[in-house]
Coordinates of C-alpha atoms and ligand atoms in Angstrom, one line a residue:
X236 CA 91.1 72.7 63.6
X237 CA 94.1 73.3 61.4
X238 CA 96.2 74.6 64.3
X239 CA 95.9 71.3 66.0
X240 CA 97.3 69.5 63.0
X241 CA 100.6 71.5 63.1
X242 CA 103.6 69.7 64.3
X243 CA 105.5 72.4 66.2
X244 CA 108.8 70.5 66.1
X245 CA 108.9 70.4 62.3
X246 CA 108.0 73.9 61.2
X247 CA 109.5 75.1 58.0
X248 CA 112.4 77.4 58.8
X249 CA 111.8 79.7 55.9
X250 CA 108.5 80.2 53.9
X251 CA 108.3 82.2 50.7
X252 CA 105.1 83.2 49.0
X253 CA 104.5 84.2 45.4
X254 CA 101.5 86.5 46.0
X255 CA 99.6 86.1 42.7
X256 CA 96.0 86.5 41.4
X257 CA 95.2 90.1 42.5
X258 CA 94.2 91.1 38.9
X259 CA 91.9 88.1 38.5
X260 CA 90.3 88.6 41.8
X261 CA 89.4 92.2 40.7
X262 CA 88.3 91.1 37.3
X263 CA 85.9 88.5 38.9
X264 CA 84.2 91.5 40.6
X265 CA 84.2 93.8 37.6
X266 CA 86.8 96.0 39.3
X267 CA 90.1 97.5 38.1
X268 CA 93.2 95.5 38.8
X269 CA 94.3 98.0 41.4
X270 CA 91.4 97.1 43.6
X271 CA 92.8 93.6 43.7
X272 CA 96.2 94.9 44.8
X273 CA 94.5 97.0 47.5
X274 CA 92.5 93.9 48.7
X275 CA 95.8 91.9 48.7
X276 CA 97.2 94.1 51.6
X277 CA 94.8 92.3 54.0
X278 CA 96.3 88.9 52.9
X279 CA 99.8 90.3 53.6
X280 CA 98.8 91.4 57.0
X281 CA 97.3 88.0 57.8
X282 CA 100.3 86.1 56.5
X283 CA 102.9 88.2 58.4
X284 CA 100.8 87.9 61.6
X285 CA 100.4 84.1 61.2
X286 CA 104.1 83.6 60.3
X287 CA 105.2 85.5 63.4
X288 CA 102.8 83.7 65.7
X289 CA 103.9 80.3 64.3
X290 CA 107.5 81.3 65.0
X291 CA 108.9 80.9 61.5
X292 CA 112.5 82.0 61.1
X293 CA 111.8 83.8 57.9
X294 CA 108.9 84.8 55.7
X295 CA 109.7 86.1 52.2
X296 CA 107.0 87.8 50.1
X297 CA 107.3 88.4 46.3
X298 CA 105.8 91.8 45.9
X299 CA 107.4 93.2 42.7
X300 CA 109.5 91.3 40.1
X301 CA 112.2 92.7 37.7
X302 CA 109.6 91.8 35.0
X303 CA 106.7 93.7 36.6
X304 CA 108.1 97.0 35.2
X305 CA 106.4 95.8 31.9
X306 CA 103.0 96.7 33.4
X307 CA 101.3 100.1 32.8
X308 CA 102.9 102.9 34.7
X309 CA 99.7 103.6 36.7
X310 CA 99.7 100.0 38.0
X311 CA 103.4 100.2 39.0
X312 CA 102.8 103.5 40.7
X313 CA 99.8 102.1 42.6
X314 CA 101.8 99.1 43.8
X315 CA 104.6 101.3 45.1
X316 CA 102.1 103.7 46.7
X317 CA 100.4 100.7 48.5
X318 CA 103.7 99.4 49.7
X319 CA 104.6 102.7 51.3
X320 CA 101.2 102.9 52.9
X321 CA 101.4 99.4 54.2
X322 CA 104.8 100.1 55.8
X323 CA 103.5 103.4 57.3
X324 CA 100.4 101.7 58.8
X325 CA 102.0 98.4 59.9
X326 CA 105.4 99.4 61.1
X327 CA 104.5 99.7 64.7
X328 CA 102.7 96.3 64.7
X329 CA 105.6 94.7 62.9
X330 CA 108.0 96.1 65.5
X331 CA 105.8 95.0 68.3
X332 CA 105.8 91.4 67.0
X333 CA 109.7 91.5 67.2
X334 CA 109.8 91.1 63.4
X335 CA 112.9 92.2 61.5
X336 CA 112.1 93.9 58.2
X337 CA 114.3 93.9 55.1
X338 CA 113.9 93.9 51.4
X339 CA 115.6 91.8 48.8
X340 CA 116.1 92.8 45.2
X341 CA 117.7 95.7 43.3
X342 CA 116.1 98.3 45.5
X343 CA 118.5 101.0 44.5
X344 CA 116.4 101.4 41.3
X345 CA 113.3 102.2 43.3
X346 CA 111.9 105.7 43.7
X347 CA 113.5 107.7 46.6
X348 CA 110.2 107.9 48.6
X349 CA 109.9 104.1 48.5
X350 CA 113.5 103.7 49.5
X351 CA 113.0 106.1 52.4
X352 CA 110.0 104.2 53.7
X353 CA 111.9 100.9 53.4
X354 CA 114.9 102.4 55.2
X355 CA 112.7 103.6 58.0
X356 CA 111.2 100.1 58.5
X357 CA 114.6 98.5 58.3
X358 CA 116.2 100.8 60.8
X359 CA 113.3 100.6 63.3
X360 CA 113.3 96.8 63.3
X361 CA 117.1 96.1 62.9
X362 CA 117.6 94.9 66.4
X363 CA 114.5 92.6 66.5
X364 CA 115.2 89.0 67.1
X365 CA 112.0 87.3 65.8
X366 CA 110.9 86.3 62.3
X367 CA 112.7 88.0 59.4
X368 CA 110.2 89.5 57.0
X369 CA 111.8 90.0 53.6
X370 CA 109.8 91.8 50.9
X371 CA 111.1 91.1 47.4
X372 CA 111.1 94.3 45.4
X373 CA 112.5 94.7 41.9
X374 CA 113.6 91.2 42.6
X375 CA 114.6 88.6 40.0
X376 CA 116.1 85.2 40.7
X377 CA 118.4 85.5 37.7
X378 CA 119.5 89.0 38.7
X379 CA 120.2 87.8 42.2
X380 CA 122.4 85.0 40.9
X381 CA 124.3 87.5 38.7
X382 CA 124.8 89.9 41.6
X383 CA 125.9 87.0 43.8
X384 CA 128.4 85.7 41.2
X385 CA 129.9 89.2 40.7
X386 CA 130.3 89.6 44.5
X387 CA 131.7 86.1 44.9
X388 CA 134.2 86.4 42.0
X389 CA 135.4 89.8 43.4
X390 CA 135.9 88.2 46.8
X391 CA 137.8 85.2 45.3
X392 CA 140.1 87.6 43.3
X393 CA 140.6 89.8 46.4
X394 CA 141.9 86.6 48.2
X395 CA 144.2 86.0 45.2
X396 CA 142.5 82.7 44.3
X397 CA 141.5 81.5 40.8
X398 CA 137.9 81.4 39.5
X399 CA 137.9 77.6 39.5
X400 CA 138.1 77.7 43.2
X401 CA 134.6 79.3 43.3
X402 CA 132.3 77.1 45.2
X403 CA 128.5 76.8 45.8
X404 CA 129.1 78.1 49.3
X405 CA 130.8 81.2 47.9
X406 CA 127.7 81.9 45.7
X407 CA 125.2 81.0 48.4
X408 CA 127.0 83.3 50.8
X409 CA 126.7 86.2 48.4
X410 CA 122.9 85.8 47.7
X411 CA 120.5 88.4 49.1
X412 CA 119.2 85.7 51.4
X413 CA 122.6 84.6 52.8
X414 CA 121.6 85.5 56.3
X415 CA 118.3 83.6 56.2
X416 CA 117.6 80.0 57.0
X417 CA 117.3 77.5 54.1
X418 CA 114.1 77.9 52.1
X419 CA 111.8 75.0 53.1
X420 CA 108.4 75.9 51.7
X421 CA 107.5 77.9 48.6
X422 CA 103.8 78.8 48.3
X423 CA 102.1 80.2 45.2
X424 CA 98.5 81.4 45.1
X425 CA 96.1 81.5 42.1
X426 CA 97.0 78.0 40.8
X427 CA 99.8 79.0 38.5
X428 CA 102.4 76.2 38.2
X429 CA 105.5 78.3 37.8
X430 CA 108.2 80.0 39.8
X431 CA 108.3 83.3 37.7
X432 CA 111.9 84.0 38.5
X433 CA 111.6 83.8 42.3
X434 CA 114.3 82.4 44.5
X435 CA 115.7 80.2 41.8
X436 CA 118.8 79.2 43.7
X437 CA 117.1 78.8 47.0
X438 CA 114.2 76.7 45.7
X439 CA 116.5 73.8 44.6
X440 CA 115.0 71.5 47.3
X441 CA 112.1 73.6 48.6
X442 CA 108.7 71.9 48.9
X443 CA 106.2 73.7 46.6
X444 CA 102.6 74.2 47.7
X445 CA 100.2 75.7 45.1
X446 CA 96.7 76.8 46.1
X447 CA 93.9 77.9 43.8
X448 CA 93.1 80.7 46.3
X449 CA 93.6 84.1 44.8
X450 CA 96.0 86.3 46.8
X451 CA 93.4 88.8 48.2
X452 CA 91.4 85.8 49.6
X453 CA 94.5 84.2 51.3
X454 CA 94.2 84.1 55.1
X455 CA 95.7 82.4 58.2
X456 CA 94.0 79.1 57.4
X457 CA 95.6 79.0 53.9
X458 CA 99.0 79.4 55.3
X459 CA 98.4 76.8 58.0
X460 CA 97.1 74.5 55.3
X461 CA 100.4 75.0 53.4
X462 CA 102.5 74.2 56.5
X463 CA 100.4 71.0 57.2
X464 CA 100.9 70.0 53.5
X465 CA 104.7 70.6 53.9
X466 CA 104.8 68.5 57.0
X467 CA 103.3 65.6 55.1
X468 CA 106.0 65.5 52.4
X469 CA 109.0 63.2 52.6
X470 CA 112.1 65.1 51.8
X471 CA 114.9 63.1 50.3
X472 CA 117.3 65.8 48.9
X473 CA 118.3 63.3 46.2
X474 CA 119.0 60.5 48.6
X475 CA 117.0 57.4 49.5
X476 CA 116.4 57.7 53.1
X477 CA 113.3 59.5 54.4
X478 CA 114.4 62.7 55.9
X479 CA 112.0 64.2 58.5
X480 CA 111.0 67.7 57.6
X481 CA 113.1 70.6 58.9
X482 CA 114.2 71.0 62.4
Ligands
IPE41 C1 100.1 89.6 41.9 O1 98.9 89.7 41.3 C2 100.7 91.0 42.3 C3 101.9 91.3 41.6 C4 102.5 90.6 40.7 C5 102.5 92.6 41.9 P1 98.8 90.0 39.7 O2 98.7 91.4 39.5 O3 99.9 89.3 39.0 O4 97.4 89.3 39.4 P2 97.0 88.4 38.1 O5 98.0 87.3 38.1 O6 97.0 89.3 37.0 O7 95.6 87.9 38.5
IPE42 C1 105.0 86.9 40.1 O1 103.7 87.1 39.6 C2 105.5 88.2 40.6 C3 105.0 88.6 41.9 C4 104.1 87.9 42.6 C5 105.5 89.8 42.4 P1 103.4 87.5 38.1 O2 102.0 87.6 37.9 O3 104.3 88.7 37.7 O4 104.0 86.2 37.3 P2 103.6 85.6 35.9 O5 103.6 86.8 34.9 O6 102.2 85.1 36.0 O7 104.6 84.6 35.6
MG43 MG1 100.1 87.4 38.2

């Protein structure tokens, strides 16, 4: 069994998933795209549960990108409605598993009823000490870097320093993910070999695992498979010596 193949001392600290392929899953069944998004909720449930049971430090899910506004209004509305419903139904279970919920992205631009549901989940789980579940909403990697640079430059100026004193640490410390562990593993479903503007800064040295599985079919075994794959990689971070995976 896959669980037996996991090395518990070398788990990735932070796993992020580009949840892709809902539309294709639905098309294969002659159903509307929205049916694929609805089916994808079960994959979210399975991944969050598996991540928490594994004891990951952080799980980050790409749910809606800054570019996804280009989709038809009814699809955007359906995605937002499903997010609200997911949070309403799952919040108690998330809390029970000691998971801390947060969002990353320009969430101020989301509809008030979405922000309200997000706020409720955030507040209810704020004191939890287990896995941090971040849902990326109206998230763009470039937008995040712009936001981080603005904040970091303001901080530098407030301290009376000059812009050439701006360091990588200053920017990293101003990212939406500054309180999360280093991104170790980036998973993408549906076989697409691109990052699609997700966690651009954080994925500098992340290991990438791409599976052909479409998101609505993604289950516990697929996440375990990604972790096992990650544990077989030799991470060098630009150096020569073999670095054992995360600790
Ligand atoms: C991922 O599935 C869900 C979101 C991007 C919100 P898609 O809707 O992108 O599905 P495909 O890629 O068209 O199959
Ligand atoms: C990435 O998937 C965004 C999310 C999973 C939320 P997309 O389907 O939007 O990405 P592209 O268009 O294939 O690059
Ligand atoms: Mg897609």
